[in-house]
Tab-separated table of N, CA and C in Angstrom:
chain	number	residue	atom	x	y	z
B	1	UNK	N	230.953	-57.089	-89.530
B	1	UNK	CA	229.596	-56.649	-89.378
B	1	UNK	C	228.927	-56.380	-90.728
B	2	UNK	N	229.699	-55.925	-91.689
B	2	UNK	CA	229.130	-55.587	-92.989
B	2	UNK	C	228.555	-56.816	-93.692
B	3	UNK	N	229.254	-57.942	-93.610
B	3	UNK	CA	228.765	-59.166	-94.255
B	3	UNK	C	227.458	-59.642	-93.625
B	4	UNK	N	227.384	-59.579	-92.300
B	4	UNK	CA	226.160	-60.014	-91.616
B	4	UNK	C	224.988	-59.096	-91.942
B	5	UNK	N	225.254	-57.800	-92.022
B	5	UNK	CA	224.201	-56.845	-92.365
B	5	UNK	C	223.724	-57.066	-93.800
B	6	UNK	N	224.644	-57.355	-94.702
B	6	UNK	CA	224.279	-57.638	-96.091
B	6	UNK	C	223.399	-58.876	-96.169
B	7	UNK	N	223.788	-59.929	-95.447
B	7	UNK	CA	222.984	-61.157	-95.435
B	7	UNK	C	221.614	-60.905	-94.820
B	8	UNK	N	221.570	-60.133	-93.755
B	8	UNK	CA	220.299	-59.823	-93.094
B	8	UNK	C	219.395	-59.008	-94.014
B	9	UNK	N	219.964	-58.054	-94.722
B	9	UNK	CA	219.181	-57.239	-95.650
B	9	UNK	C	218.596	-58.106	-96.762
B	10	UNK	N	219.399	-58.991	-97.313
B	10	UNK	CA	218.922	-59.890	-98.363
B	10	UNK	C	217.808	-60.793	-97.839
B	11	UNK	N	217.997	-61.317	-96.634
B	11	UNK	CA	216.985	-62.197	-96.039
B	11	UNK	C	215.693	-61.443	-95.733
B	12	UNK	N	215.800	-60.186	-95.323
B	12	UNK	CA	214.586	-59.423	-95.013
B	12	UNK	C	213.787	-59.104	-96.273
B	13	UNK	N	214.477	-58.908	-97.385
B	13	UNK	CA	213.771	-58.689	-98.652
B	13	UNK	C	212.963	-59.941	-99.000
B	14	UNK	N	213.583	-61.113	-98.823
B	14	UNK	CA	212.880	-62.373	-99.077
B	14	UNK	C	211.724	-62.557	-98.095
B	15	UNK	N	211.940	-62.190	-96.840
B	15	UNK	CA	210.887	-62.320	-95.824
B	15	UNK	C	209.710	-61.409	-96.154
B	16	UNK	N	210.004	-60.215	-96.635
B	16	UNK	CA	208.931	-59.287	-97.007
B	16	UNK	C	208.113	-59.858	-98.161
B	17	UNK	N	208.795	-60.436	-99.147
B	17	UNK	CA	208.094	-61.048	-100.270
B	17	UNK	C	207.219	-62.207	-99.787
B	18	UNK	N	207.768	-63.051	-98.906
B	18	UNK	CA	207.024	-64.188	-98.375
B	18	UNK	C	205.799	-63.727	-97.589
B	19	UNK	N	205.957	-62.690	-96.807
B	19	UNK	CA	204.831	-62.160	-96.019
B	19	UNK	C	203.752	-61.594	-96.937
B	20	UNK	N	204.165	-60.905	-97.999
B	20	UNK	CA	203.188	-60.391	-98.964
B	20	UNK	C	202.435	-61.533	-99.646
B	21	UNK	N	203.151	-62.615	-99.948
B	21	UNK	CA	202.510	-63.783	-100.545
B	21	UNK	C	201.481	-64.377	-99.588
B	22	UNK	N	201.853	-64.506	-98.320
B	22	UNK	CA	200.928	-65.045	-97.327
B	22	UNK	C	199.706	-64.150	-97.151
B	23	UNK	N	199.901	-62.850	-97.265
B	23	UNK	CA	198.777	-61.906	-97.140
B	23	UNK	C	197.782	-62.093	-98.288
B	24	UNK	N	198.284	-62.492	-99.465
B	24	UNK	CA	197.419	-62.658	-100.633
B	24	UNK	C	196.651	-63.978	-100.621
B	25	UNK	N	197.114	-64.956	-99.855
B	25	UNK	CA	196.440	-66.253	-99.818
B	25	UNK	C	195.203	-66.176	-98.929
B	26	UNK	N	194.071	-66.629	-99.424
B	26	UNK	CA	192.847	-66.522	-98.621
B	26	UNK	C	192.795	-67.501	-97.446
B	27	UNK	N	193.625	-68.530	-97.444
B	27	UNK	CA	193.557	-69.538	-96.379
B	27	UNK	C	194.390	-69.178	-95.158
B	28	UNK	N	195.186	-68.120	-95.251
B	28	UNK	CA	196.060	-67.718	-94.148
B	28	UNK	C	195.342	-66.691	-93.284
B	29	UNK	N	195.438	-66.885	-91.961
B	29	UNK	CA	194.809	-65.941	-91.037
B	29	UNK	C	195.475	-64.571	-91.132
B	30	UNK	N	194.660	-63.545	-91.057
B	30	UNK	CA	195.170	-62.181	-91.077
B	30	UNK	C	195.057	-61.603	-89.679
B	31	UNK	N	195.872	-60.750	-89.229
B	31	UNK	CA	197.111	-60.293	-89.857
B	31	UNK	C	198.214	-61.339	-89.716
B	32	UNK	N	199.089	-61.362	-90.708
B	32	UNK	CA	200.220	-62.290	-90.686
B	32	UNK	C	201.231	-61.765	-89.673
B	33	UNK	N	201.669	-62.610	-88.737
B	33	UNK	CA	202.628	-62.131	-87.731
B	33	UNK	C	203.984	-61.815	-88.355
B	34	UNK	N	204.776	-61.069	-87.621
B	34	UNK	CA	206.120	-60.715	-88.090
B	34	UNK	C	206.963	-61.979	-88.239
B	35	UNK	N	207.835	-61.978	-89.221
B	35	UNK	CA	208.713	-63.118	-89.475
B	35	UNK	C	209.954	-62.968	-88.609
B	36	UNK	N	210.267	-64.016	-87.867
B	36	UNK	CA	211.418	-64.002	-86.966
B	36	UNK	C	212.702	-64.212	-87.752
B	37	UNK	N	213.638	-63.289	-87.604
B	37	UNK	CA	214.948	-63.388	-88.243
B	37	UNK	C	215.984	-63.589	-87.142
B	38	UNK	N	216.690	-64.710	-87.191
B	38	UNK	CA	217.748	-64.977	-86.222
B	38	UNK	C	219.065	-64.436	-86.752
B	39	UNK	N	219.816	-63.790	-85.893
B	39	UNK	CA	221.110	-63.223	-86.267
B	39	UNK	C	222.113	-63.549	-85.170
B	40	UNK	N	223.305	-63.986	-85.568
B	40	UNK	CA	224.308	-64.346	-84.563
B	40	UNK	C	225.323	-63.231	-84.326
B	41	UNK	N	225.023	-62.029	-84.789
B	41	UNK	CA	225.914	-60.898	-84.594
B	41	UNK	C	225.190	-59.835	-83.770
B	42	UNK	N	225.603	-59.691	-82.514
B	42	UNK	CA	224.930	-58.748	-81.620
B	42	UNK	C	225.118	-57.302	-82.051
B	43	UNK	N	226.238	-56.996	-82.668
B	43	UNK	CA	226.482	-55.626	-83.124
B	43	UNK	C	225.448	-55.212	-84.168
B	44	UNK	N	225.151	-56.101	-85.093
B	44	UNK	CA	224.154	-55.799	-86.121
B	44	UNK	C	222.789	-55.578	-85.481
B	45	UNK	N	222.425	-56.421	-84.527
B	45	UNK	CA	221.126	-56.282	-83.861
B	45	UNK	C	221.043	-54.954	-83.119
B	46	UNK	N	222.127	-54.583	-82.428
B	46	UNK	CA	222.154	-53.305	-81.705
B	46	UNK	C	222.021	-52.136	-82.678
B	47	UNK	N	222.743	-52.190	-83.794
B	47	UNK	CA	222.682	-51.100	-84.783
B	47	UNK	C	221.287	-50.981	-85.387
B	48	UNK	N	220.652	-52.129	-85.682
B	48	UNK	CA	219.309	-52.091	-86.271
B	48	UNK	C	218.301	-51.558	-85.260
B	49	UNK	N	218.417	-51.970	-84.006
B	49	UNK	CA	217.466	-51.534	-82.976
B	49	UNK	C	217.693	-50.098	-82.522
B	50	UNK	N	218.873	-49.555	-82.790
B	50	UNK	CA	219.187	-48.187	-82.385
B	50	UNK	C	218.568	-47.196	-83.370
B	51	UNK	N	218.118	-46.081	-82.850
B	51	UNK	CA	217.570	-45.045	-83.730
B	51	UNK	C	218.645	-44.051	-84.160
B	52	UNK	N	219.813	-44.142	-83.546
B	52	UNK	CA	220.905	-43.232	-83.893
B	52	UNK	C	221.541	-43.666	-85.206
B	53	UNK	N	221.949	-42.684	-85.972
B	53	UNK	CA	222.580	-42.974	-87.255
B	53	UNK	C	223.971	-42.361	-87.291
B	54	UNK	N	224.803	-42.744	-86.329
B	54	UNK	CA	226.148	-42.171	-86.248
B	54	UNK	C	227.213	-43.146	-86.745
B	55	UNK	N	226.809	-44.065	-87.590
B	55	UNK	CA	227.749	-45.048	-88.105
B	55	UNK	C	228.609	-44.421	-89.195
B	56	UNK	N	229.906	-44.607	-89.109
B	56	UNK	CA	230.805	-44.114	-90.144
B	56	UNK	C	231.102	-45.278	-91.083
B	57	UNK	N	230.330	-45.345	-92.152
B	57	UNK	CA	230.520	-46.420	-93.121
B	57	UNK	C	230.023	-45.959	-94.481
B	58	UNK	N	230.130	-46.829	-95.448
B	58	UNK	CA	229.751	-46.465	-96.809
B	58	UNK	C	228.238	-46.293	-96.928
B	59	UNK	N	227.836	-45.639	-97.983
B	59	UNK	CA	226.405	-45.399	-98.178
B	59	UNK	C	225.656	-46.700	-98.436
B	60	UNK	N	226.353	-47.717	-98.974
B	60	UNK	CA	225.709	-49.004	-99.226
B	60	UNK	C	225.332	-49.685	-97.910
B	61	UNK	N	226.220	-49.610	-96.935
B	61	UNK	CA	225.941	-50.196	-95.622
B	61	UNK	C	224.811	-49.429	-94.949
B	62	UNK	N	224.843	-48.106	-95.054
B	62	UNK	CA	223.777	-47.292	-94.456
B	62	UNK	C	222.426	-47.586	-95.103
B	63	UNK	N	222.427	-47.797	-96.415
B	63	UNK	CA	221.180	-48.121	-97.111
B	63	UNK	C	220.624	-49.457	-96.629
B	64	UNK	N	221.494	-50.449	-96.465
B	64	UNK	CA	221.051	-51.760	-95.975
B	64	UNK	C	220.496	-51.651	-94.554
B	65	UNK	N	221.192	-50.894	-93.721
B	65	UNK	CA	220.750	-50.706	-92.341
B	65	UNK	C	219.378	-50.023	-92.308
B	66	UNK	N	219.205	-49.013	-93.140
B	66	UNK	CA	217.934	-48.294	-93.199
B	66	UNK	C	216.809	-49.214	-93.681
B	67	UNK	N	217.120	-50.072	-94.640
B	67	UNK	CA	216.128	-51.005	-95.170
B	67	UNK	C	215.670	-52.005	-94.107
B	68	UNK	N	216.616	-52.561	-93.356
B	68	UNK	CA	216.278	-53.525	-92.301
B	68	UNK	C	215.496	-52.832	-91.191
B	69	UNK	N	215.916	-51.628	-90.822
B	69	UNK	CA	215.195	-50.865	-89.787
B	69	UNK	C	213.750	-50.601	-90.194
B	70	UNK	N	213.561	-50.226	-91.448
B	70	UNK	CA	212.218	-49.923	-91.946
B	70	UNK	C	211.309	-51.147	-91.818
B	71	UNK	N	211.816	-52.322	-92.198
B	71	UNK	CA	211.000	-53.535	-92.117
B	71	UNK	C	210.746	-53.947	-90.667
B	72	UNK	N	211.726	-53.710	-89.795
B	72	UNK	CA	211.528	-54.028	-88.377
B	72	UNK	C	210.494	-53.082	-87.767
B	73	UNK	N	210.615	-51.815	-88.079
B	73	UNK	CA	209.682	-50.825	-87.523
B	73	UNK	C	208.256	-50.999	-88.044
B	74	UNK	N	208.119	-51.509	-89.268
B	74	UNK	CA	206.778	-51.706	-89.834
B	74	UNK	C	206.157	-53.035	-89.407
B	75	UNK	N	206.901	-53.855	-88.678
B	75	UNK	CA	206.347	-55.107	-88.166
B	75	UNK	C	206.426	-56.278	-89.119
B	76	UNK	N	207.196	-56.139	-90.190
B	76	UNK	CA	207.355	-57.249	-91.128
B	76	UNK	C	208.267	-58.315	-90.532
B	77	UNK	N	209.334	-57.879	-89.848
B	77	UNK	CA	210.281	-58.819	-89.239
B	77	UNK	C	210.495	-58.474	-87.771
B	78	UNK	N	210.988	-59.451	-87.036
B	78	UNK	CA	211.522	-59.227	-85.691
B	78	UNK	C	212.903	-59.852	-85.659
B	79	UNK	N	213.812	-59.211	-84.955
B	79	UNK	CA	215.185	-59.707	-84.854
B	79	UNK	C	215.401	-60.376	-83.517
B	80	UNK	N	216.109	-61.490	-83.545
B	80	UNK	CA	216.421	-62.208	-82.320
B	80	UNK	C	217.855	-62.708	-82.416
B	81	UNK	N	218.539	-62.680	-81.291
B	81	UNK	CA	219.915	-63.169	-81.250
B	81	UNK	C	219.911	-64.686	-81.102
B	82	UNK	N	220.791	-65.332	-81.840
B	82	UNK	CA	220.990	-66.773	-81.706
B	82	UNK	C	222.491	-67.019	-81.585
B	83	UNK	N	222.867	-67.925	-80.704
B	83	UNK	CA	224.287	-68.234	-80.536
B	83	UNK	C	224.827	-68.832	-81.831
B	84	UNK	N	226.068	-68.528	-82.128
B	84	UNK	CA	226.685	-69.016	-83.351
B	84	UNK	C	226.665	-70.535	-83.418
B	85	UNK	N	226.846	-71.194	-82.290
B	85	UNK	CA	226.852	-72.661	-82.266
B	85	UNK	C	225.488	-73.246	-82.632
B	86	UNK	N	224.416	-72.477	-82.433
B	86	UNK	CA	223.065	-72.973	-82.724
B	86	UNK	C	222.506	-72.426	-84.034
B	87	UNK	N	223.314	-71.685	-84.767
B	87	UNK	CA	222.868	-71.070	-86.009
B	87	UNK	C	222.810	-72.123	-87.114
B	88	UNK	N	221.620	-72.391	-87.629
B	88	UNK	CA	221.451	-73.433	-88.640
B	88	UNK	C	221.958	-73.019	-90.016
B	89	UNK	N	222.233	-71.755	-90.220
B	89	UNK	CA	222.724	-71.304	-91.520
B	89	UNK	C	224.233	-71.487	-91.661
B	90	UNK	N	224.929	-71.780	-90.580
B	90	UNK	CA	226.385	-71.910	-90.631
B	90	UNK	C	226.895	-72.925	-91.652
B	91	UNK	N	226.291	-74.100	-91.799
B	91	UNK	CA	226.822	-75.039	-92.793
B	91	UNK	C	226.790	-74.497	-94.214
B	92	UNK	N	225.947	-73.510	-94.489
B	92	UNK	CA	225.865	-72.947	-95.831
B	92	UNK	C	226.881	-71.835	-96.068
B	93	UNK	N	227.511	-71.342	-95.009
B	93	UNK	CA	228.387	-70.184	-95.160
B	93	UNK	C	229.851	-70.455	-94.873
B	94	UNK	N	230.160	-71.554	-94.199
B	94	UNK	CA	231.564	-71.811	-93.873
B	94	UNK	C	231.803	-73.291	-93.649
B	95	UNK	N	233.064	-73.671	-93.684
B	95	UNK	CA	233.418	-75.057	-93.430
B	95	UNK	C	233.270	-75.393	-91.960
B	96	UNK	N	232.626	-76.516	-91.674
B	96	UNK	CA	232.413	-76.938	-90.297
B	96	UNK	C	232.917	-78.362	-90.104
B	97	UNK	N	233.085	-78.724	-88.847
B	97	UNK	CA	233.487	-80.096	-88.543
B	97	UNK	C	232.321	-81.044	-88.835
B	98	UNK	N	232.639	-82.306	-88.962
B	98	UNK	CA	231.625	-83.328	-89.262
B	98	UNK	C	230.512	-83.332	-88.200
B	99	UNK	N	230.920	-83.212	-86.923
B	99	UNK	CA	229.949	-83.194	-85.824
B	99	UNK	C	228.959	-82.050	-85.963
B	100	UNK	N	229.473	-80.856	-86.252
B	100	UNK	CA	228.601	-79.683	-86.360
B	100	UNK	C	227.659	-79.799	-87.559
B	101	UNK	N	228.152	-80.376	-88.650
B	101	UNK	CA	227.300	-80.572	-89.825
B	101	UNK	C	226.198	-81.575	-89.515
B	102	UNK	N	226.551	-82.671	-88.830
B	102	UNK	CA	225.546	-83.673	-88.457
B	102	UNK	C	224.476	-83.069	-87.552
B	103	UNK	N	224.906	-82.280	-86.563
B	103	UNK	CA	223.944	-81.651	-85.651
B	103	UNK	C	223.020	-80.684	-86.392
B	104	UNK	N	223.607	-79.863	-87.259
B	104	UNK	CA	222.793	-78.901	-88.011
B	104	UNK	C	221.827	-79.625	-88.947
B	105	UNK	N	222.284	-80.707	-89.555
B	105	UNK	CA	221.422	-81.477	-90.457
B	105	UNK	C	220.235	-82.067	-89.714
B	106	UNK	N	220.488	-82.590	-88.515
B	106	UNK	CA	219.395	-83.153	-87.717
B	106	UNK	C	218.406	-82.066	-87.319
B	107	UNK	N	218.924	-80.893	-86.934
B	107	UNK	CA	218.041	-79.785	-86.547
B	107	UNK	C	217.178	-79.318	-87.719
B	108	UNK	N	217.722	-79.388	-88.937
B	108	UNK	CA	216.975	-78.970	-90.123
B	108	UNK	C	216.010	-80.040	-90.607
B	109	UNK	N	216.165	-81.254	-90.093
B	109	UNK	CA	215.299	-82.349	-90.531
B	109	UNK	C	215.797	-83.035	-91.781
B	110	UNK	N	217.084	-82.855	-92.106
B	110	UNK	CA	217.650	-83.504	-93.284
B	110	UNK	C	217.957	-84.958	-92.968
B	111	UNK	N	217.889	-85.805	-93.967
B	111	UNK	CA	218.145	-87.237	-93.807
B	111	UNK	C	219.405	-87.624	-94.576
B	112	UNK	N	220.100	-88.670	-94.112
B	112	UNK	CA	221.262	-89.138	-94.871
B	112	UNK	C	220.835	-89.759	-96.199
B	113	UNK	N	221.765	-89.829	-97.135
B	113	UNK	CA	221.462	-90.367	-98.461
B	113	UNK	C	221.016	-91.820	-98.370
B	114	UNK	N	221.561	-92.595	-97.435
B	114	UNK	CA	221.155	-93.995	-97.274
B	114	UNK	C	219.653	-94.086	-97.023
B	115	UNK	N	219.107	-93.160	-96.263
B	115	UNK	CA	217.668	-93.132	-96.006
B	115	UNK	C	216.908	-92.914	-97.307
B	116	UNK	N	217.412	-92.034	-98.158
B	116	UNK	CA	216.745	-91.766	-99.427
B	116	UNK	C	216.796	-92.980	-100.334
B	117	UNK	N	217.922	-93.716	-100.319
B	117	UNK	CA	218.018	-94.927	-101.134
B	117	UNK	C	216.996	-95.955	-100.675
B	118	UNK	N	216.847	-96.122	-99.353
B	118	UNK	CA	215.839	-97.054	-98.830
B	118	UNK	C	214.449	-96.613	-99.251
B	119	UNK	N	214.177	-95.340	-99.153
B	119	UNK	CA	212.867	-94.809	-99.507
B	119	UNK	C	212.584	-95.032	-100.988
B	120	UNK	N	213.583	-94.806	-101.846
B	120	UNK	CA	213.421	-95.025	-103.279
B	120	UNK	C	213.158	-96.494	-103.558
B	121	UNK	N	213.903	-97.378	-102.885
B	121	UNK	CA	213.718	-98.813	-103.074
B	121	UNK	C	212.305	-99.225	-102.686
B	122	UNK	N	211.829	-98.705	-101.558
B	122	UNK	CA	210.476	-99.032	-101.102
B	122	UNK	C	209.448	-98.540	-102.105
B	123	UNK	N	209.611	-97.313	-102.593
B	123	UNK	CA	208.629	-96.778	-103.535
B	123	UNK	C	208.671	-97.537	-104.857
B	124	UNK	N	209.880	-97.968	-105.292
B	124	UNK	CA	209.969	-98.766	-106.512
B	124	UNK	C	209.299	-100.115	-106.320
B	125	UNK	N	209.510	-100.728	-105.153
B	125	UNK	CA	208.901	-102.019	-104.867
B	125	UNK	C	207.383	-101.893	-104.848
B	126	UNK	N	206.883	-100.883	-104.175
B	126	UNK	CA	205.437	-100.658	-104.132
B	126	UNK	C	204.914	-100.359	-105.527
B	127	UNK	N	205.669	-99.560	-106.282
B	127	UNK	CA	205.260	-99.229	-107.646
B	127	UNK	C	205.165	-100.462	-108.524
B	128	UNK	N	206.145	-101.364	-108.436
B	128	UNK	CA	206.109	-102.604	-109.217
B	128	UNK	C	204.943	-103.478	-108.791
B	129	UNK	N	204.699	-103.544	-107.489
B	129	UNK	CA	203.589	-104.364	-106.995
B	129	UNK	C	202.260	-103.829	-107.511
B	130	UNK	N	202.091	-102.514	-107.469
B	130	UNK	CA	200.859	-101.924	-107.988
B	130	UNK	C	200.728	-102.152	-109.486
B	131	UNK	N	201.857	-102.033	-110.171
B	131	UNK	CA	201.845	-102.270	-111.614
B	131	UNK	C	201.408	-103.701	-111.898
B	132	UNK	N	201.960	-104.669	-111.192
B	132	UNK	CA	201.573	-106.076	-111.386
B	132	UNK	C	200.096	-106.276	-111.059
B	133	UNK	N	199.632	-105.631	-109.996
B	133	UNK	CA	198.226	-105.751	-109.619
B	133	UNK	C	197.324	-105.274	-110.752
B	134	UNK	N	197.620	-104.095	-111.304
B	134	UNK	CA	196.780	-103.551	-112.364
B	134	UNK	C	196.864	-104.388	-113.639
B	135	UNK	N	198.051	-104.899	-113.963
B	135	UNK	CA	198.196	-105.756	-115.147
B	135	UNK	C	197.381	-107.030	-114.965
B	136	UNK	N	197.479	-107.644	-113.781
B	136	UNK	CA	196.715	-108.866	-113.522
B	136	UNK	C	195.213	-108.593	-113.545
B	137	UNK	N	194.796	-107.484	-112.953
B	137	UNK	CA	193.379	-107.139	-112.937
B	137	UNK	C	192.867	-106.899	-114.347
B	138	UNK	N	193.622	-106.149	-115.126
B	138	UNK	CA	193.222	-105.872	-116.500
B	138	UNK	C	193.192	-107.154	-117.318
B	139	UNK	N	194.201	-108.011	-117.108
B	139	UNK	CA	194.236	-109.296	-117.820
B	139	UNK	C	193.041	-110.166	-117.484
B	140	UNK	N	192.684	-110.213	-116.214
B	140	UNK	CA	191.532	-111.039	-115.825
B	140	UNK	C	190.233	-110.455	-116.365
B	141	UNK	N	190.129	-109.142	-116.442
B	141	UNK	CA	188.926	-108.521	-117.000
B	141	UNK	C	188.809	-108.778	-118.499
B	142	UNK	N	189.945	-108.776	-119.191
B	142	UNK	CA	189.925	-109.015	-120.633
B	142	UNK	C	189.599	-110.471	-120.952
B	143	UNK	N	189.989	-111.400	-120.076
B	143	UNK	CA	189.724	-112.822	-120.307
B	143	UNK	C	188.246	-113.127	-120.169
B	144	UNK	N	187.541	-112.404	-119.336
B	144	UNK	CA	186.119	-112.708	-119.117
B	144	UNK	C	185.224	-112.024	-120.096
């Protein structure tokens, strides 16, 4: 539970910064809604949502818990449970099977490297064609 709470606390600090940034931008509608934080540990969610402070743990854990509670109570974040199998952050934190990595990559919108090579080839081809077009156009203008 301590590792998940530490990760959640770190993520909420980033979410608070992001929300403050959005508040400063004139093109974003106000008020900015709470940022949804998905957590796959039900114990952490229960502890954050509870108002009781009867946890027997170190002061560092209590400080993190208090920090997350404060942001939840002020409406900066909302906590939601997500099943571990559907957690998109898993590939960044632990070793997974090839199938699970492929599924998470698709959910995140990541593309295979072969796709990037094709895209680079297309952009290089278009770039060369445009370059030839401009050289020919400039050459014809200079001849006249």
